Every structure is written in C-alpha cells, then in structure tokens.
Amino acid sequence: MNRLLDWLDHRTGYRDLMHEALNEPIPGGAKWRYVWGSTLTFTFFIQVITGFCLWMAYSPGATTAWESVYFIQHQMVFGWVVRGIHHFAAQAMMILLILHLMQVVIDGAYRAPREVNFWLGLVLMQIVMFLGLTGYLLPWDQKGYYATRVATEIMGSAPFVGPWIQQLVQGGPSYGNHTLTRFFALHAGVLPAMLVMFLGLHIYVFRRHALHAIKHEGEEDGVFWPDQILKDGVACLAVLAAIMGATLYWHGAELTAPANPAEAYSAARPEWYYLFLFKFLQFEFVSQWGEATHLGEALGAIVIPGALFAVLALMPITAYFKWGHKFNVAYLWSMLGIAGVLTGMAYYEDWYADTPEGRDFRQAVDEAHRDGARTVALAESKTGIPPSGAALLLANDPLTQGPKIFEQYCLSCHQPESRFDDFAEAPQAPGLADPNNRDQIDFGSRDWIRSVLTDFGGHFAALANIEGDRGEAAEAILEGSMKDWSDSNAETLTASENADDYVALVEFLYTQSQRPDALSPGSDVVLRGMEIFTTGELTNGSVDACVDCHSMHPLVVDPSGLSDRWILADEALSEDLQPVLTGYGGTEWILQMVADPQAHYAGEYGNNAMPGFADQMTQQELELVSKWLAKDFYVAPASEEAESH
Amino acid sequence: MTETHSPDATEQANPPRRNFLVKFAAVLVGGVITAVPLVFGGGFFLNPLLKKKSSDEDSDGFTFIGSTNSLLPGGPPRSYKVTGAKQDAWTTYAETAIGAVYLKMDEDRSVTAFNASCPHLGCTVNYKTDANAFICPCHDSSFNLDGERSNEIPPRGLDTLNVEVRNDNEIWVKFENFRAGTAEKIPV
Ligand code: FES
C-alpha cells in the first residue's frame, strides 16, 4: 500500500498538495467564526449532487417540465427527498451567504490585501442569486411562472437595452419552450460553471493571503487539520440537519398547478430573498421617483439596488479612510435591517394582515395548492397525463372549471345564501351551488328534490324578483300546476306512514341523475319510487301521479347484462308531456336546460323564466358547468389521497 | 521515494491521544455529511432498478393488429405496426406506436406472428422478397420464414408471439419484447 502511495506521490506530488491544504496554520487556533466559507462550499456540493440527479429526470419544455417534476415528486424513489434537499439547500445557501458576508465585513477581512477576494465573493453572491431565480421557474408551475415573469419584466424595464435583454433571457417575446431551455442551460450549465470558476479563484486567493485570523491574547496557534476541519464538519452537519429537517417537515418542495398564462395568479411573489425588493417596488414614492427621473420601474428595481450594492463593493476602498471600517459595518447593519423590515412587512401583509389584498393573496395561495393537488390526483388517475401536458387535465376538469363558469354566467341570478351580500340585486332564482365550496351542489340533490315536491312555492320564491319580460313566465311558474301539486300533495307525502314511500320517490328521481352516490335503478327502493311516480299510490292514501304531467324514459340496469352500466329504458313511462324528466339532474339534462330552457323544460302552457345560454357559452363551457353541477367528475379514491400526503 | 515530513505543529502541541480523537471525529462527521446526499442521490439514480413497472391488470395483453383478409395463405409475411397504450415515465399515451410485428399465414390459414426486432442486438429486421428470408440490416442476421436462424450471427431465432383470431377475421397479438443477445427468450 505504502509503495503504491509512494509511486503515486512521485508522479503527482499529492502529498505536498495535501500538506499544503491540510496543514495551513491558523494563528489563534481553530474558531467557529471561520466555518461559513466551508458550509457554503459544502452546500454547493449538495446542490451539485442533487442537481445532477434532478437533471437526469427533468425535461425542460412547456408540456413536460411540470410533468417531469410531478414524476420526480410523486413517483420516483427518493424523488421528493432529493427535490426537497435541492430546494431547501438553495435557501440555506442564501442564509449562509449573508452570514459569511457579515462575518467578513464585521471582522474587517475585506481589507488589503484581500480586496479582490471580497469582490470575488460578491460575484459569487450574484451568481447564487441568479441560480435561485433561474431554478424557481423550472418546475413551470403557477408560482414559479408568475414570480419569474415579474423578474423578467423588471429586466425589460432597464433603460435602453432592457427589451433586448428580456427577449434574450426569455428566448423570444413571450414565455414558452425556449424560456425553459434557456433558463435550464443557465441554471444547470452556465451559472454552476461560473460558480465553480469563481469559487476556485476565491479559495485560491483566500489561501494565498491565509485566513484573516482574529487572534486574542494568549491563544495558541492551530492547524487546519484536524481542529478547524472538525469544526467545519460539525457546522456542515448542522446545516445538513436543518435542510433535512425542512425537507421532511414540509414533505419536500411544493408543486402548485401547472403554469397557465390564461389563469391569473394573484399570489405571485419572488423567493423570500428578493421579497425586500418586491416590497420596495410597491411603495408609491418609488414609482413617482421613477417617473420623475424617466427611469420608470428600472429606478427602483435596478438603479437604486445597483447603487446600494456599489457602496458594498467599495467597502475595501472606504476602509482606507478614517472611520471607514466603522461606516462599512454600520452600512451593512442598516442595509440588512432595512431589508429585514421590508421582508417582514411583505410577509406580514401577505399572510396576516386583514386587508382585501391580504385575503386575496391567501385565497390565491389556497387555490394554487388546491389546483396543484387536483392536477396530481388527475395525473394519478387512470387517464394519466396526456402527451399534450398536464395543464389540459385542469383545463378540462369540470370540478375546477365548472365553478368559474358558474360564477361568470349563473351566479348573479342563482345566488347562494353565503354570497347574498356580494350583489346589489336580489336573487332571481334558487341558489344551485356555491363556487367557493365546490364539492357541495344543492341543485338536484335529495334536499332539492324534497323541497321542490313539498315546498314548491318556497323553493322558487326568488323567481318573484324577476322583472320585465320574463316576469310573466316567472309568475306563471309560481302559480302553475306544480305549485298546486305541491300544495295539495305535500301533506300526504310527508305523513309519517308514508315516510318510506317519500324516500323511495326521492331516490327514484335522484337516481335519474346518475350521480356517484345515486342508488342503482335496479334497487328495491328505486323500483318502489318508480311505482309511485307512475301510479301515485302510497301506503296511506295517494298523490296525483307524476306521469300525468311529466314524460320520462327511466334509467334501468342494462338488461343484456353485458355491462354494469345504466341505460335509458326503451319504453317511456309516459310521453309527449312537458317538462321532460328523462335523466333529471344529470349532465345531459342540465346541459340542455342551460343551453335552451324554453325548448327543454317549458310546459305546454307555461314557459321558462330562465334565459338560454346556448349562444353565450361555448359548447365546452356548457359541458364543464353541466358536469360539475351533475357531480360528473373524477373523484380520487379517499385512501390514496391520504397516503400521498 | 521516501520523504518524511516534520511532525506538524498540532502534534507537538496536543497530546497524541486527543489529536487522534479529533481526527477520528473529523473523519466521521465528514463521512456522514457526504453520505447523506449521496445515499438519497444514489437511490434516486437507481430508480429504474428499484421501481417495479406497474403492469396493467385489466387488459389481457392482446392488441388488435389487422384483418386476416390482408394475408394470403402460404403467401409472404407482412409487416404491421403495433399501436397501443403506453406509459412513458410521466406521459400516458392512449395510442402510440409500440413496435412492429411480421404476420404470416400458412396454407392451413393458421397465423404466425414474429416480433420484428432482431434477437441479435435489436435492429428491426426486413423481409427480403428476393431471398425469401428475414434479413437484419445491421449485422446480416438472417432467418427463414419459420423464424429459425439461418446463420450463426443471431443467438436465437425470431421471437414468436401469441396470436388469436377473434370474430372470424380479427388478428390479435400479445405483443412482448425480449432481451437481445441471449440464446434464451427472456421477456423484458
Ligand atoms: S441487430 Fe440484427 S444483426 Fe445485429
């Protein structure tokens, strides 16, 4: 073994190198305050390892970036751990950078002959900040997408060359595939290569001038190996523990819904270490100065921070003057203080302040989380992620889009109770659903059916608020034959002897919607309900038979037995009577109703008070909102959901 | 080449035992902090070996290929594209090309199917009319019409696949790929 090492040493001189590296003397002995540089190097090493791993699974592209990150996060071995480490190590690096900078400035370690190394350090800091900026976009989720767009818009605001720089960075006039390929090349290639280069120079120059030691009286001198190395190692261990702790606590880094330029995201914020700048730009006086100086956004985003940074860079020169060092330390503290206060303010306003903006922000964050989880659930469903990308899963999901369409077209008339205050006008129709509580659909529910049957007048009372042309129709409904039916039969139907029959009739009607919790049309309860629907005969007394006014092809279990699907019976219970109850409350029924209520659901004598939407909504919108109201959307199995979180 | 370094400052200053402990602790801590990212990174890297492919239990594995009418009894083999559902990492393809097969019909109207990829090293073999044989363009493996190898280049004959004729004239094939370069037929 020794001879082999001798041989190797003869050819490479590694022993001298090791000796040089390890036996660096430390005047005053090893100290904890010298560990920051090593922890930074170590964190960079973590980033390289996890970064290479992620690289092997990541695919930069507008329809593959989110998808591959989803795969890393939810399918791969240690995927979320590796991604989480990479994410939190990036945060740790920023913190350590600040601490390293503080230590250097406070100790005066930037002074001659170490000026150049101080500048190299500042360059490294810029590179790390750009690494964070470029990395944030790569998952191509709503959060990263909108945060990064703010940053590139700022670049575009730079005087003269701004628009060109912005186009170069984005790879074109707007965001897309080339934005990702370019950001990825910067993030995984250019910037790390520059970092290695500058880090090499930084360490080389550092070794050349030796450690800037703080030696107190009576302290013994030490050597780098093993005393300082042990301290460095323990500090790195602490950093690693913090990173691992954060990763486990938050279950890795979050992945919100896939980026969608058409979907506004009102919680766009940069990473926390840019938050002070974000807050600074929000001040009105910053914009006013920008206008006054004709620099616009660039003043607050580029010129002022640039000037402040220049003062930082000039520290080694400033230090030549009397009081120079004191000024530098004071400057650093005040800058950190201001940045800290701005960060705190931004953080407080977003997460705690009871202002409309704060509430909007938190709601947008909640929605992004919800949509992210929904996309993951859809991606894990049988359909999986189509080649056209996961954003489509969400765009075609009735549960996600239905409430938005409803809010846009339906809500002002069909106001849910919780939203009465939002509208100046009184509701003109019964509430159907609450877009803010999208799992709860009132329309067509068992409660709804009961209320229509036994309290028709109360149920549709809001129709009385309709004025103008449709007012007449509304009046006709409120005084129509169904109102009479309800008034005269409610008592019999709700009599305690008929309780089971009432349930059966409701279940029969509910089954027609084919909702996930509907009973099978072959079940005894539903069959009994059909009997009542056709004959009106109850255990105790009778009601006027429904078939006398409503035609319907009821649902039946496929008689061929080939499939367990439900199909419409060939034979109708009664025909040519309006309104038709075939498929009542189901997707198709709702779609026809929304598209053209007059044609679909107006009795021979009456008409329908609801306007038609066939020429206002697109076919896709009609389908999405109908499917949502009919609960016709994918529901993830409960157990799996619990498992993955 | 023997050159001894003078004992360094610490060893003179510290008792050797304490120095050994510090060195030991330093190496230990260094090992731990290096190991943690490497272990997780390693597991991540080994994902293809550690993660078993989930098989689709619902389907019987047979894919519709074409109609028997497109084949002549005793006639030359024909090549068919195989399309089917495919899970490619994060993307689910409902219908995409997953391979190619040769179908051939004997005089007795029985149908044989071969996977078109060469058992040598996986190129796609061609059927050459003039030689009336399957020839691989890559390293000249050749196979007769029964799929048996007719030279020593490939380790085994063409891989036959299970065929079923359904509804009178629909040819369904259970499409599978096999490991190249081995004498045995091992599904991958
Ligand atoms: S791959 Fe076919 S001959 Fe080598």
Coordinates of C-alpha atoms in Angstrom, one line a residue, chain A residues 356-550:
Chain A
P356 CA -58.6 42.8 0.9
E357 CA -55.1 42.3 -0.6
G358 CA -54.0 40.0 2.1
R359 CA -57.2 38.0 1.9
D360 CA -56.9 37.8 -1.9
F361 CA -53.3 36.6 -1.6
R362 CA -54.1 33.9 0.9
Q363 CA -57.1 32.8 -1.2
A364 CA -54.9 32.6 -4.3
V365 CA -52.3 30.5 -2.4
D366 CA -55.1 28.2 -1.2
E367 CA -56.4 27.9 -4.8
A368 CA -53.0 27.2 -6.2
H369 CA -52.5 24.4 -3.6
R370 CA -55.9 23.0 -4.3
D371 CA -55.4 23.1 -8.1
G372 CA -52.0 21.6 -7.7
A373 CA -53.4 18.7 -5.6
R374 CA -56.2 18.3 -8.1
T375 CA -53.8 18.0 -11.0
V376 CA -51.8 15.4 -9.1
A377 CA -55.0 13.5 -8.4
L378 CA -56.0 13.6 -12.1
A379 CA -52.4 12.7 -13.1
E380 CA -52.6 9.6 -10.8
S381 CA -56.0 8.6 -12.2
K382 CA -56.4 6.0 -14.9
T383 CA -56.3 8.7 -17.7
G384 CA -52.8 9.8 -16.6
I385 CA -51.1 12.8 -18.2
P386 CA -51.8 13.1 -21.9
P387 CA -49.0 13.9 -24.3
S388 CA -50.4 17.4 -24.6
G389 CA -49.5 18.1 -21.0
A390 CA -51.0 18.3 -17.5
A391 CA -52.3 21.8 -17.9
L392 CA -55.1 20.3 -20.0
L393 CA -56.1 18.0 -17.2
L394 CA -57.1 21.0 -15.2
A395 CA -58.5 23.0 -18.1
N396 CA -60.8 20.1 -18.9
D397 CA -61.7 19.3 -15.3
P398 CA -65.4 20.0 -14.5
L399 CA -64.6 20.3 -10.8
T400 CA -62.0 23.0 -11.4
Q401 CA -63.6 24.9 -14.3
G402 CA -67.3 24.4 -13.6
P403 CA -67.4 26.8 -10.6
K404 CA -65.6 29.5 -12.5
I405 CA -68.0 29.3 -15.4
F406 CA -70.9 29.3 -12.9
E407 CA -69.5 32.3 -11.2
Q408 CA -69.3 34.1 -14.6
Y409 CA -72.7 33.3 -16.0
C410 CA -75.1 31.9 -13.4
L411 CA -74.2 33.4 -10.0
S412 CA -75.9 36.8 -10.2
C413 CA -79.3 35.1 -10.5
H414 CA -78.6 31.9 -8.7
Q415 CA -77.0 33.4 -5.6
P416 CA -76.1 31.0 -2.8
E417 CA -77.1 32.2 0.6
S418 CA -73.4 32.8 1.6
R419 CA -73.0 35.3 -1.2
F420 CA -76.1 37.4 -0.9
D421 CA -74.1 40.4 0.3
D422 CA -72.0 40.4 -2.9
F423 CA -74.8 41.5 -5.1
A424 CA -76.8 44.7 -5.2
E425 CA -79.8 42.9 -6.7
A426 CA -81.9 40.3 -5.0
P427 CA -81.5 36.7 -6.3
Q428 CA -83.9 35.9 -9.2
A429 CA -83.7 32.1 -8.8
P430 CA -82.9 29.5 -6.2
G431 CA -79.2 29.0 -5.3
L432 CA -77.8 26.0 -7.1
A433 CA -74.3 25.7 -5.7
D434 CA -71.6 27.8 -4.1
P435 CA -68.4 28.2 -6.3
N436 CA -66.4 28.8 -3.1
N437 CA -67.5 25.4 -1.8
R438 CA -67.4 23.4 -5.0
D439 CA -67.9 20.0 -3.6
Q440 CA -71.4 20.9 -2.3
I441 CA -74.0 21.0 -5.1
D442 CA -77.5 21.9 -3.9
F443 CA -79.1 21.7 -7.3
G444 CA -80.7 18.3 -8.0
S445 CA -79.7 17.0 -4.5
R446 CA -82.1 14.9 -2.4
D447 CA -82.8 18.0 -0.4
W448 CA -83.5 19.9 -3.5
I449 CA -86.0 17.3 -4.8
R450 CA -87.8 17.1 -1.4
S451 CA -88.1 20.9 -1.4
V452 CA -89.5 21.0 -4.9
L453 CA -92.0 18.3 -4.1
T454 CA -93.3 19.6 -0.9
D455 CA -92.5 23.3 -0.8
F456 CA -92.5 24.4 -4.4
G457 CA -93.7 27.9 -3.6
G458 CA -91.0 28.5 -1.0
H459 CA -88.3 26.8 -3.1
F460 CA -88.8 29.0 -6.1
A461 CA -89.8 32.2 -4.1
A462 CA -86.8 34.1 -5.6
L463 CA -88.5 33.9 -9.0
A464 CA -90.8 36.7 -7.8
N465 CA -87.9 39.1 -8.0
I466 CA -87.7 38.7 -11.8
E467 CA -89.0 41.8 -13.6
G468 CA -89.6 42.6 -17.2
D469 CA -90.3 40.1 -20.0
R470 CA -89.5 37.0 -18.0
G471 CA -91.5 38.2 -15.0
E472 CA -94.7 36.9 -16.6
A473 CA -93.2 33.5 -17.1
A474 CA -91.9 33.5 -13.5
E475 CA -95.3 34.3 -12.2
A476 CA -96.8 31.5 -14.3
I477 CA -94.4 29.1 -12.7
L478 CA -95.1 30.3 -9.2
E479 CA -98.8 30.0 -9.8
G480 CA -98.6 26.9 -12.0
S481 CA -99.7 23.4 -11.8
M482 CA -96.6 22.1 -10.0
K483 CA -97.3 24.7 -7.3
D484 CA -100.8 23.3 -7.0
W485 CA -99.4 19.7 -6.9
S486 CA -97.0 20.6 -4.2
D487 CA -99.6 22.4 -2.1
S488 CA -102.2 19.7 -2.3
N489 CA -100.0 16.6 -2.0
A490 CA -97.3 17.7 0.4
E491 CA -99.3 16.7 3.4
T492 CA -100.0 13.2 2.2
L493 CA -96.4 12.7 1.1
T494 CA -94.9 13.8 4.3
A495 CA -97.2 11.8 6.5
S496 CA -95.3 9.6 8.9
E497 CA -96.9 6.4 7.5
N498 CA -95.6 7.3 4.0
A499 CA -92.0 8.1 5.2
D500 CA -90.5 5.1 3.3
D501 CA -92.5 6.0 0.2
Y502 CA -91.4 9.6 0.2
V503 CA -87.7 8.4 0.4
A504 CA -88.4 6.0 -2.4
L505 CA -89.8 8.7 -4.7
V506 CA -86.9 11.0 -4.0
E507 CA -84.4 8.2 -4.6
F508 CA -86.1 7.3 -7.9
L509 CA -85.8 10.9 -9.1
Y510 CA -82.2 11.2 -7.7
T511 CA -81.1 8.0 -9.5
Q512 CA -82.0 9.6 -12.9
S513 CA -79.0 12.0 -12.4
Q514 CA -76.6 9.0 -12.3
R515 CA -74.6 10.9 -9.6
P516 CA -71.9 8.9 -7.9
D517 CA -73.9 8.4 -4.7
A518 CA -77.2 7.5 -6.6
L519 CA -78.7 4.1 -5.9
S520 CA -78.9 1.6 -8.7
P521 CA -82.1 1.7 -10.8
G522 CA -82.5 -2.0 -10.0
S523 CA -82.6 -1.5 -6.3
D524 CA -85.9 -2.1 -4.5
V525 CA -86.2 1.5 -3.2
V526 CA -85.8 3.0 -6.6
L527 CA -88.3 0.5 -8.1
R528 CA -90.8 1.4 -5.5
G529 CA -90.2 5.0 -6.3
M530 CA -90.9 4.4 -9.9
E531 CA -94.2 2.7 -8.9
I532 CA -95.2 5.8 -7.0
F533 CA -94.1 8.1 -9.9
T534 CA -96.4 6.2 -12.3
T535 CA -99.4 5.4 -10.0
G536 CA -99.3 7.9 -7.2
E537 CA -100.4 5.2 -4.8
L538 CA -98.9 5.4 -1.3
T539 CA -99.1 3.2 1.7
N540 CA -101.6 5.6 3.2
G541 CA -103.6 7.5 0.6
S542 CA -102.4 8.7 -2.8
V543 CA -101.0 11.7 -4.7
D544 CA -101.6 12.8 -8.2
A545 CA -99.3 10.6 -10.4
C546 CA -96.3 12.4 -11.8
V547 CA -96.6 10.7 -15.2
D548 CA -99.8 12.6 -15.8
C549 CA -97.7 15.8 -16.3
H550 CA -94.1 14.6 -16.9

